[in-house]
């Protein structure tokens, strides 16, 4: 996200903003400082990638399943706790989702059930696979599709596939979706684009039988620029996926399937290896930021973060649920030097490209979409900045309507402070 360094904040800033601003590496000191951005990705630095680039120089292998690509695949398999054969690297997650639908042999023209509360890539992938997105409402407490509600639908016979979304990296119960898929015979594919950490070996979202797609986009917690990972423990399915992502080829130059080119390049794999080297440190940074925010937001119930935020996983975004009667306060944040972003806008169904898609009534999605406000969230933020944001947000979101509870102390945050 480009930073507008010319945008003046005005002469009457509160002094705490001056402090927060000075502590921000993105902000020039003094008068003409830009607002704190919502995201400020930081990927491996050039010098960390260089040794891998030099390997590429020596190997003369730049694309098509190179040596670094192979190594990234097995190191990611260890991260996710699956066999290397269960991991396929793609150019991005959106292509991974589209090819996952094709690899599941869903007949073109059939409906693909998905939550309306998602990023447009979910619906774009279904269209790319020749399917018709059908938007269902999410559960208002999990922000995700509810498997029981899906299984009780009278129209399951019309559904060719189900795309489930792990909202903002929150873990899903993969076993319940596996069971639903087994009972109904409908392929379930999990858009876990932001769930790199929840899916870690021993983490809260073990990979089950349904294929899972993870994004390695720069704005995700584990970013490499552009990239995707497809996980599946079904060897036959995986063979189709690999073929589809490589012109239909696999081990020969005979196109057995009408595939496309969704391969990850050797250069992207180099960044991936450097990013994995740094992942423990990267994750620790996300974790201390997450805990500090969770702690500050827990001081009262005015601005609850998105479901599961602060639990046993990290991602690269923070959305809070703004009080419906105080949405005018969001503009005030901007005036106080705090950028905001509604990550999924008004919901996928509200984009003009998908306005003609079939949908259920979507009251929960509409309510969440109106109120989910993304706040600044990046690894180099300081405790002062986070406290300042939470203070201002609480003030402009209206009076405290619940009693304050004692503030917890989070030891990890001392590092941040
Ligand atoms: C980021 C994201 C995507 C797209 O991932 P790319 O790697 O950028 O293609 C898809 N779905 C969801 C829910 C996402 O958050």
CSV table of C-alpha atoms and ligand atoms in Angstrom, one decimal:
chain,number,residue,atom,x,y,z
A,1,UNK,CA,0.0,0.0,0.0
A,2,UNK,CA,1.7,3.2,-1.1
A,3,UNK,CA,2.1,5.7,1.7
A,4,UNK,CA,1.1,9.3,1.1
A,5,UNK,CA,4.0,11.2,2.7
A,6,UNK,CA,2.6,14.6,1.7
A,7,UNK,CA,-0.7,14.4,3.5
A,8,UNK,CA,-0.5,16.8,6.4
A,9,UNK,CA,-2.1,15.9,9.6
A,10,UNK,CA,-2.9,19.5,10.6
A,11,UNK,CA,-1.5,21.7,13.4
A,12,UNK,CA,-3.7,20.6,16.3
A,13,UNK,CA,-2.6,17.0,16.9
A,14,UNK,CA,-2.7,15.6,20.4
A,15,UNK,CA,0.8,15.2,21.8
A,16,UNK,CA,0.4,11.4,22.0
A,17,UNK,CA,0.1,11.3,18.3
A,18,UNK,CA,3.4,13.1,18.1
A,19,UNK,CA,4.9,10.4,20.2
A,20,UNK,CA,3.3,7.6,18.2
A,21,UNK,CA,4.4,9.3,15.0
A,22,UNK,CA,8.0,9.7,16.1
A,23,UNK,CA,8.1,6.0,17.0
A,24,UNK,CA,6.8,5.0,13.7
A,25,UNK,CA,9.5,4.2,11.1
A,26,UNK,CA,7.0,5.1,8.4
A,27,UNK,CA,6.5,8.6,9.5
A,28,UNK,CA,8.7,11.6,8.9
A,29,UNK,CA,9.0,13.6,12.1
A,30,UNK,CA,7.2,16.9,12.3
A,31,UNK,CA,4.3,18.5,10.7
A,32,UNK,CA,3.8,16.8,7.4
A,33,UNK,CA,3.6,13.2,8.6
A,34,UNK,CA,1.3,10.7,7.0
A,35,UNK,CA,-1.4,8.8,8.9
A,36,UNK,CA,-0.4,5.5,10.3
A,37,UNK,CA,-1.0,2.9,7.6
A,38,UNK,CA,-3.3,-0.1,8.1
A,39,UNK,CA,-0.6,-2.5,6.8
A,40,UNK,CA,3.1,-2.2,6.3
A,41,UNK,CA,4.4,-5.5,5.1
A,42,UNK,CA,8.0,-6.5,5.8
A,43,UNK,CA,9.4,-9.4,3.8
A,44,UNK,CA,12.9,-10.9,4.0
A,45,UNK,CA,15.6,-8.3,3.1
A,46,UNK,CA,17.7,-8.6,0.0
A,47,UNK,CA,20.7,-9.8,1.9
A,48,UNK,CA,18.7,-12.7,3.5
A,49,UNK,CA,17.6,-13.8,0.0
A,50,UNK,CA,21.0,-13.3,-1.7
A,51,UNK,CA,22.5,-16.7,-0.8
A,52,UNK,CA,19.4,-18.4,-2.3
A,53,UNK,CA,19.7,-16.2,-5.4
A,54,UNK,CA,23.3,-17.3,-5.8
A,55,UNK,CA,22.2,-20.9,-5.7
A,56,UNK,CA,19.9,-20.2,-8.6
A,57,UNK,CA,22.8,-18.6,-10.5
A,58,UNK,CA,24.9,-21.7,-9.9
A,59,UNK,CA,22.0,-24.1,-10.7
A,60,UNK,CA,20.9,-22.4,-13.9
A,61,UNK,CA,17.4,-23.5,-12.9
A,62,UNK,CA,14.8,-20.7,-12.9
A,63,UNK,CA,11.4,-22.2,-13.2
A,64,UNK,CA,9.5,-25.5,-13.5
A,65,UNK,CA,10.0,-27.3,-10.2
A,66,UNK,CA,13.6,-26.3,-9.5
A,67,UNK,CA,15.8,-27.3,-6.6
A,68,UNK,CA,14.8,-24.4,-4.3
A,69,UNK,CA,11.1,-25.0,-5.2
A,70,UNK,CA,11.6,-28.6,-4.1
A,71,UNK,CA,13.3,-27.6,-0.9
A,72,UNK,CA,10.5,-25.0,-0.1
A,73,UNK,CA,7.9,-27.7,-0.7
A,74,UNK,CA,9.5,-30.0,1.9
A,75,UNK,CA,10.2,-27.3,4.4
A,76,UNK,CA,6.6,-26.2,4.2
A,77,UNK,CA,5.4,-29.8,4.5
A,78,UNK,CA,7.3,-29.9,7.9
A,79,UNK,CA,5.7,-26.6,8.9
A,80,UNK,CA,2.2,-28.0,8.1
A,81,UNK,CA,2.9,-31.4,9.5
A,82,UNK,CA,2.2,-33.3,6.2
A,83,UNK,CA,4.2,-35.3,3.7
A,84,UNK,CA,6.0,-33.3,1.0
A,85,UNK,CA,3.8,-35.0,-1.6
A,86,UNK,CA,0.8,-33.3,0.1
A,87,UNK,CA,2.1,-29.9,-0.7
A,88,UNK,CA,1.8,-28.1,-4.1
A,89,UNK,CA,3.3,-24.6,-4.6
A,90,UNK,CA,1.3,-22.2,-6.9
A,91,UNK,CA,1.8,-18.7,-8.2
A,92,UNK,CA,-0.9,-17.4,-5.8
A,93,UNK,CA,-3.8,-18.7,-3.7
A,94,UNK,CA,-6.5,-17.6,-6.1
A,95,UNK,CA,-5.2,-19.8,-8.9
A,96,UNK,CA,-4.7,-22.6,-6.3
A,97,UNK,CA,-8.4,-22.3,-5.4
A,98,UNK,CA,-9.6,-22.3,-9.0
A,99,UNK,CA,-7.5,-25.4,-9.8
A,100,UNK,CA,-8.6,-27.1,-6.5
A,101,UNK,CA,-12.2,-26.8,-7.7
A,102,UNK,CA,-11.2,-28.2,-11.1
A,103,UNK,CA,-9.2,-31.0,-9.5
A,104,UNK,CA,-12.3,-31.9,-7.5
A,105,UNK,CA,-14.0,-32.7,-10.9
A,106,UNK,CA,-17.0,-30.3,-10.3
A,107,UNK,CA,-18.9,-30.0,-13.5
A,108,UNK,CA,-18.8,-26.5,-15.0
A,109,UNK,CA,-22.1,-24.5,-14.6
A,110,UNK,CA,-22.8,-26.0,-11.1
A,111,UNK,CA,-23.2,-23.9,-8.0
A,112,UNK,CA,-20.3,-23.3,-5.7
A,113,UNK,CA,-21.6,-22.5,-2.2
A,114,UNK,CA,-19.4,-19.9,-0.3
A,115,UNK,CA,-19.7,-17.3,2.4
A,116,UNK,CA,-20.7,-13.8,1.3
A,117,UNK,CA,-18.3,-12.6,4.0
A,118,UNK,CA,-15.0,-13.2,2.1
A,119,UNK,CA,-12.5,-11.6,-0.1
A,120,UNK,CA,-13.5,-11.4,-3.8
A,121,UNK,CA,-10.8,-13.9,-4.7
A,122,UNK,CA,-13.0,-16.7,-3.4
A,123,UNK,CA,-15.8,-15.9,-5.8
A,124,UNK,CA,-13.3,-15.1,-8.6
A,125,UNK,CA,-11.8,-18.6,-8.3
A,126,UNK,CA,-15.2,-20.3,-8.5
A,127,UNK,CA,-15.9,-18.3,-11.7
A,128,UNK,CA,-12.5,-19.2,-13.1
A,129,UNK,CA,-13.4,-22.9,-12.5
A,130,UNK,CA,-16.6,-22.4,-14.5
A,131,UNK,CA,-18.9,-22.5,-11.5
A,132,UNK,CA,-21.6,-20.2,-10.2
A,133,UNK,CA,-20.9,-18.6,-6.8
A,134,UNK,CA,-23.9,-19.0,-4.4
A,135,UNK,CA,-23.5,-16.7,-1.4
A,136,UNK,CA,-24.5,-18.1,2.0
A,137,UNK,CA,-24.6,-16.2,5.3
A,138,UNK,CA,-22.0,-16.7,7.9
A,139,UNK,CA,-22.5,-17.4,11.6
A,140,UNK,CA,-22.4,-14.1,13.4
A,141,UNK,CA,-20.1,-15.5,16.2
A,142,UNK,CA,-17.5,-17.2,14.0
A,143,UNK,CA,-17.8,-15.1,10.8
A,144,UNK,CA,-17.6,-18.4,8.9
A,145,UNK,CA,-20.0,-20.9,7.3
A,146,UNK,CA,-21.6,-23.1,9.9
A,147,UNK,CA,-21.3,-26.8,8.8
A,148,UNK,CA,-24.6,-27.8,10.5
A,149,UNK,CA,-26.5,-25.0,8.7
A,150,UNK,CA,-24.9,-26.0,5.4
A,151,UNK,CA,-25.8,-29.7,5.9
A,152,UNK,CA,-29.4,-28.8,6.7
A,153,UNK,CA,-29.9,-27.0,3.4
A,154,UNK,CA,-32.8,-28.3,1.3
A,155,UNK,CA,-30.9,-27.4,-1.9
A,156,UNK,CA,-27.7,-29.5,-1.4
A,157,UNK,CA,-28.6,-31.4,-4.6
A,158,UNK,CA,-27.8,-28.2,-6.6
A,159,UNK,CA,-24.5,-27.6,-5.0
A,160,UNK,CA,-21.4,-28.9,-6.9
A,161,UNK,CA,-18.8,-27.7,-4.4
A,162,UNK,CA,-18.5,-25.9,-1.1
A,163,UNK,CA,-15.7,-23.3,-0.6
A,164,UNK,CA,-15.3,-22.6,3.1
A,165,UNK,CA,-13.3,-19.6,4.3
A,166,UNK,CA,-11.2,-19.3,7.4
A,167,UNK,CA,-11.9,-15.6,8.1
A,168,UNK,CA,-8.8,-13.6,8.6
A,169,UNK,CA,-6.8,-16.7,9.5
A,170,UNK,CA,-9.1,-17.9,12.2
A,171,UNK,CA,-8.9,-21.7,12.4
A,172,UNK,CA,-11.8,-23.9,11.2
A,173,UNK,CA,-12.8,-27.3,12.4
A,174,UNK,CA,-11.5,-29.3,9.4
A,175,UNK,CA,-12.8,-32.6,10.8
A,176,UNK,CA,-16.4,-31.3,10.7
A,177,UNK,CA,-16.0,-30.3,7.1
A,178,UNK,CA,-14.4,-33.6,6.3
A,179,UNK,CA,-17.4,-35.4,7.8
A,180,UNK,CA,-19.9,-33.2,6.0
A,181,UNK,CA,-18.1,-33.8,2.7
A,182,UNK,CA,-18.1,-37.6,3.3
A,183,UNK,CA,-21.8,-37.7,4.2
A,184,UNK,CA,-23.0,-35.5,1.4
A,185,UNK,CA,-20.5,-36.5,-1.3
A,186,UNK,CA,-20.0,-32.8,-2.1
A,187,UNK,CA,-16.4,-31.7,-2.4
A,188,UNK,CA,-15.4,-29.1,0.3
A,189,UNK,CA,-12.4,-26.9,-0.4
A,190,UNK,CA,-11.0,-24.7,2.3
A,191,UNK,CA,-9.9,-21.1,1.5
A,192,UNK,CA,-7.4,-20.8,4.4
A,193,UNK,CA,-5.6,-17.9,2.6
A,194,UNK,CA,-4.6,-16.2,5.9
A,195,UNK,CA,-4.3,-19.3,8.1
A,196,UNK,CA,-0.6,-20.1,7.6
A,197,UNK,CA,-0.1,-20.1,11.3
A,198,UNK,CA,-3.3,-21.8,12.4
A,199,UNK,CA,-2.4,-24.7,10.1
A,200,UNK,CA,1.1,-25.3,11.6
A,201,UNK,CA,2.0,-28.8,12.8
A,202,UNK,CA,0.4,-29.2,16.2
A,203,UNK,CA,-1.6,-26.0,15.7
A,204,UNK,CA,-5.4,-25.5,16.1
A,205,UNK,CA,-6.3,-26.4,12.5
A,206,UNK,CA,-4.9,-29.7,11.4
A,207,UNK,CA,-5.0,-30.5,7.7
A,208,UNK,CA,-7.7,-33.1,7.2
A,209,UNK,CA,-9.0,-34.8,4.0
A,210,UNK,CA,-10.5,-31.6,2.4
A,211,UNK,CA,-7.9,-29.7,0.3
A,212,UNK,CA,-6.7,-26.5,1.9
A,213,UNK,CA,-5.3,-23.4,0.1
A,214,UNK,CA,-3.0,-20.9,1.8
A,215,UNK,CA,-1.8,-17.6,0.4
A,216,UNK,CA,1.8,-16.3,0.6
A,217,UNK,CA,0.8,-12.8,-0.5
A,218,UNK,CA,2.8,-9.9,0.9
A,219,UNK,CA,-0.1,-8.9,3.1
A,220,UNK,CA,-0.4,-12.2,4.8
A,221,UNK,CA,1.5,-13.2,8.0
A,222,UNK,CA,3.9,-15.4,6.0
A,223,UNK,CA,4.5,-13.4,2.9
A,224,UNK,CA,6.8,-13.9,0.0
A,225,UNK,CA,5.3,-11.4,-2.4
A,226,UNK,CA,3.0,-13.5,-4.5
A,227,UNK,CA,2.6,-17.3,-3.9
A,228,UNK,CA,0.2,-20.0,-2.8
A,229,UNK,CA,0.2,-23.4,-1.2
A,230,UNK,CA,-2.3,-26.2,-1.9
A,231,UNK,CA,-2.4,-29.0,0.7
A,232,UNK,CA,-4.1,-32.3,0.2
A,233,UNK,CA,-3.4,-35.8,1.5
A,234,UNK,CA,-5.2,-37.5,-1.5
A,235,UNK,CA,-2.5,-38.5,-4.0
A,236,UNK,CA,-4.8,-38.9,-6.9
A,237,UNK,CA,-6.4,-35.5,-6.3
A,238,UNK,CA,-2.9,-34.0,-5.9
A,239,UNK,CA,-1.7,-35.5,-9.2
A,240,UNK,CA,-4.6,-33.7,-11.0
A,241,UNK,CA,-3.9,-30.5,-9.2
A,242,UNK,CA,-0.2,-30.6,-10.2
A,243,UNK,CA,-1.1,-31.4,-13.8
A,244,UNK,CA,-3.6,-28.6,-14.0
A,245,UNK,CA,-1.1,-26.1,-12.7
A,246,UNK,CA,1.5,-27.1,-15.3
A,247,UNK,CA,-0.2,-27.3,-18.7
A,248,UNK,CA,-1.6,-30.7,-17.9
A,249,UNK,CA,1.9,-32.1,-17.9
A,250,UNK,CA,3.3,-34.5,-15.2
A,251,UNK,CA,6.6,-36.2,-15.9
A,252,UNK,CA,6.1,-36.0,-19.7
A,253,UNK,CA,5.1,-33.4,-22.3
A,254,UNK,CA,1.8,-35.0,-22.9
A,255,UNK,CA,-1.1,-32.7,-21.9
A,256,UNK,CA,-3.4,-35.2,-20.3
A,257,UNK,CA,-5.7,-32.4,-18.8
A,258,UNK,CA,-6.4,-29.0,-20.2
A,259,UNK,CA,-4.2,-27.2,-17.7
A,260,UNK,CA,-3.0,-23.7,-17.2
A,261,UNK,CA,0.3,-22.4,-15.9
A,262,UNK,CA,0.1,-21.7,-12.1
A,263,UNK,CA,3.6,-22.7,-11.2
A,264,UNK,CA,5.6,-20.9,-8.6
A,265,UNK,CA,8.9,-19.6,-9.9
A,266,UNK,CA,12.3,-20.5,-8.5
A,267,UNK,CA,12.8,-16.8,-7.5
A,268,UNK,CA,9.6,-16.8,-5.4
A,269,UNK,CA,10.8,-20.1,-3.8
A,270,UNK,CA,14.1,-18.3,-2.9
A,271,UNK,CA,12.1,-15.6,-1.0
A,272,UNK,CA,10.0,-18.4,0.6
A,273,UNK,CA,13.1,-20.1,1.9
A,274,UNK,CA,14.5,-16.9,3.4
A,275,UNK,CA,11.0,-16.1,4.9
A,276,UNK,CA,11.0,-19.6,6.5
A,277,UNK,CA,14.4,-19.0,8.0
A,278,UNK,CA,13.0,-15.9,9.6
A,279,UNK,CA,9.6,-17.3,10.5
A,280,UNK,CA,10.2,-17.9,14.2
A,281,UNK,CA,11.1,-14.2,14.6
A,282,UNK,CA,8.4,-13.0,12.3
A,283,UNK,CA,5.8,-15.0,14.2
A,284,UNK,CA,7.1,-13.8,17.6
A,285,UNK,CA,6.6,-10.2,16.2
A,286,UNK,CA,3.0,-10.9,15.1
A,287,UNK,CA,2.3,-12.6,18.5
A,288,UNK,CA,3.5,-9.8,20.7
A,289,UNK,CA,1.6,-7.2,18.6
A,290,UNK,CA,-1.5,-9.4,18.7
A,291,UNK,CA,-1.3,-9.9,22.5
A,292,UNK,CA,-0.8,-6.2,23.1
A,293,UNK,CA,-3.8,-5.3,21.0
A,294,UNK,CA,-6.0,-8.1,22.5
A,295,UNK,CA,-5.1,-6.9,25.9
A,296,UNK,CA,-5.8,-3.2,25.2
A,297,UNK,CA,-9.1,-4.0,23.5
A,298,UNK,CA,-10.1,-6.2,26.4
A,299,UNK,CA,-10.2,-3.3,28.7
A,300,UNK,CA,-13.8,-2.9,27.8
A,301,UNK,CA,-16.2,-4.6,25.4
A,302,UNK,CA,-16.8,-1.6,23.1
A,303,UNK,CA,-14.6,-2.8,20.3
A,304,UNK,CA,-14.4,-6.6,20.1
A,305,UNK,CA,-11.8,-7.9,17.7
A,306,UNK,CA,-12.7,-10.4,15.0
A,307,UNK,CA,-13.5,-13.9,16.4
A,308,UNK,CA,-10.5,-15.8,17.8
A,309,UNK,CA,-8.2,-12.9,17.7
A,310,UNK,CA,-5.6,-13.3,20.4
A,311,UNK,CA,-6.0,-17.0,20.6
A,312,UNK,CA,-3.5,-19.7,19.6
A,313,UNK,CA,-2.7,-18.3,16.1
A,314,UNK,CA,-1.5,-15.1,14.4
A,315,UNK,CA,-2.4,-13.4,11.1
A,316,UNK,CA,-1.6,-10.1,9.6
A,317,UNK,CA,-4.8,-8.1,10.1
A,318,UNK,CA,-6.9,-6.8,12.9
A,319,UNK,CA,-10.6,-5.9,12.4
A,320,UNK,CA,-12.7,-4.7,15.2
A,321,UNK,CA,-16.5,-4.7,15.3
A,322,UNK,CA,-17.5,-1.1,15.5
A,323,UNK,CA,-20.8,-0.1,17.3
A,324,UNK,CA,-23.5,0.2,14.6
A,325,UNK,CA,-24.7,3.5,16.0
A,326,UNK,CA,-21.3,5.1,16.0
A,327,UNK,CA,-20.0,4.4,12.5
A,328,UNK,CA,-19.5,8.1,12.0
A,329,UNK,CA,-16.6,7.8,14.4
A,330,UNK,CA,-14.5,5.8,11.9
A,331,UNK,CA,-13.9,9.0,9.9
A,332,UNK,CA,-12.7,10.7,13.0
A,333,UNK,CA,-9.9,8.1,13.3
A,334,UNK,CA,-8.5,9.2,10.0
A,335,UNK,CA,-8.5,12.8,11.3
A,336,UNK,CA,-6.5,11.6,14.3
A,337,UNK,CA,-3.8,10.1,12.0
A,338,UNK,CA,-5.0,6.5,12.1
A,339,UNK,CA,-5.8,4.8,8.8
A,340,UNK,CA,-8.6,2.2,8.6
A,341,UNK,CA,-9.6,-0.3,5.9
A,342,UNK,CA,-12.7,-2.4,5.6
A,343,UNK,CA,-10.7,-5.4,4.3
A,344,UNK,CA,-13.7,-7.2,2.7
A,345,UNK,CA,-15.8,-4.1,1.9
A,346,UNK,CA,-19.5,-4.5,2.0
A,347,UNK,CA,-19.1,-8.3,1.4
A,348,UNK,CA,-18.4,-10.3,-1.7
A,349,UNK,CA,-22.0,-10.2,-2.9
A,350,UNK,CA,-22.0,-6.4,-3.1
A,351,UNK,CA,-19.3,-6.2,-5.8
A,352,UNK,CA,-20.8,-5.4,-9.2
A,353,UNK,CA,-19.0,-8.5,-10.7
A,354,UNK,CA,-21.0,-10.8,-8.4
A,355,UNK,CA,-24.3,-8.8,-8.2
A,356,UNK,CA,-26.1,-11.4,-10.4
A,357,UNK,CA,-25.0,-14.4,-8.3
A,358,UNK,CA,-27.6,-16.4,-6.4
A,359,UNK,CA,-27.6,-15.8,-2.7
A,360,UNK,CA,-29.4,-16.5,0.5
A,361,UNK,CA,-30.7,-13.7,2.9
A,362,UNK,CA,-27.4,-12.3,4.3
A,363,UNK,CA,-28.3,-10.5,7.6
A,364,UNK,CA,-25.2,-11.5,9.5
A,365,UNK,CA,-22.8,-10.8,6.7
A,366,UNK,CA,-24.4,-7.4,6.1
A,367,UNK,CA,-24.1,-6.5,9.7
A,368,UNK,CA,-20.5,-7.6,10.1
A,369,UNK,CA,-19.5,-6.0,6.8
A,370,UNK,CA,-20.8,-2.6,7.9
A,371,UNK,CA,-19.1,-2.7,11.2
A,372,UNK,CA,-15.8,-4.6,10.7
A,373,UNK,CA,-13.1,-1.9,10.7
A,374,UNK,CA,-9.5,-2.8,10.0
A,375,UNK,CA,-7.0,-1.0,12.2
A,376,UNK,CA,-3.3,-0.4,11.7
A,377,UNK,CA,-1.5,-3.8,12.2
A,378,UNK,CA,2.1,-4.4,11.3
A,379,UNK,CA,5.0,-6.0,13.0
A,380,UNK,CA,7.1,-2.8,13.6
A,381,UNK,CA,4.4,-1.0,15.5
A,382,UNK,CA,5.3,0.1,19.0
A,383,UNK,CA,3.3,-0.3,22.2
A,384,UNK,CA,2.7,3.5,22.3
A,385,UNK,CA,1.2,3.4,18.8
A,386,UNK,CA,-1.1,0.5,19.7
A,387,UNK,CA,-2.2,2.2,23.0
A,388,UNK,CA,-2.8,5.5,21.2
A,389,UNK,CA,-4.9,3.8,18.5
A,390,UNK,CA,-7.0,1.9,21.1
A,391,UNK,CA,-7.5,5.0,23.2
A,392,UNK,CA,-8.6,7.1,20.2
A,393,UNK,CA,-10.8,4.3,18.8
A,394,UNK,CA,-12.6,3.8,22.1
A,395,UNK,CA,-13.1,7.6,22.4
A,396,UNK,CA,-14.6,8.0,19.0
A,397,UNK,CA,-16.6,4.8,19.2
A,398,UNK,CA,-18.7,6.3,22.0
A,399,UNK,CA,-18.9,6.1,25.7
A,400,UNK,CA,-17.9,3.0,27.6
A,401,UNK,CA,-21.0,1.0,28.2
A,402,UNK,CA,-19.6,-1.8,30.3
A,403,UNK,CA,-17.5,-1.7,33.4
A,404,UNK,CA,-13.7,-1.7,33.0
A,405,UNK,CA,-12.1,-4.9,34.0
A,406,UNK,CA,-8.6,-5.1,35.5
A,407,UNK,CA,-5.9,-4.9,32.9
A,408,UNK,CA,-4.0,-8.0,32.4
A,409,UNK,CA,-0.3,-7.9,32.1
A,410,UNK,CA,1.2,-9.6,29.1
A,411,UNK,CA,4.9,-10.2,29.7
A,412,UNK,CA,5.7,-10.7,26.0
A,413,UNK,CA,4.6,-7.1,25.5
A,414,UNK,CA,7.4,-5.7,27.5
A,415,UNK,CA,9.6,-6.3,24.5
A,416,UNK,CA,7.2,-4.3,22.4
A,417,UNK,CA,7.2,-1.5,24.9
B,1,LIG,C1,-5.6,-13.2,0.5
B,1,LIG,C2,-6.8,-14.0,0.2
B,1,LIG,C3,-7.0,-14.6,-1.0
B,1,LIG,C4,-6.1,-14.4,-2.2
B,1,LIG,O1,-4.8,-14.9,-2.1
B,1,LIG,P1,-3.7,-14.5,-3.3
B,1,LIG,O2,-2.5,-15.3,-2.9
B,1,LIG,O3,-3.5,-13.1,-3.2
B,1,LIG,O4,-4.3,-15.0,-4.6
B,1,LIG,C5,-8.1,-15.5,-1.2
B,1,LIG,N1,-9.0,-15.6,-0.2
B,1,LIG,C6,-8.9,-15.0,1.0
B,1,LIG,C7,-9.9,-15.2,2.0
B,1,LIG,C8,-7.8,-14.1,1.2
B,1,LIG,O5,-7.7,-13.5,2.4
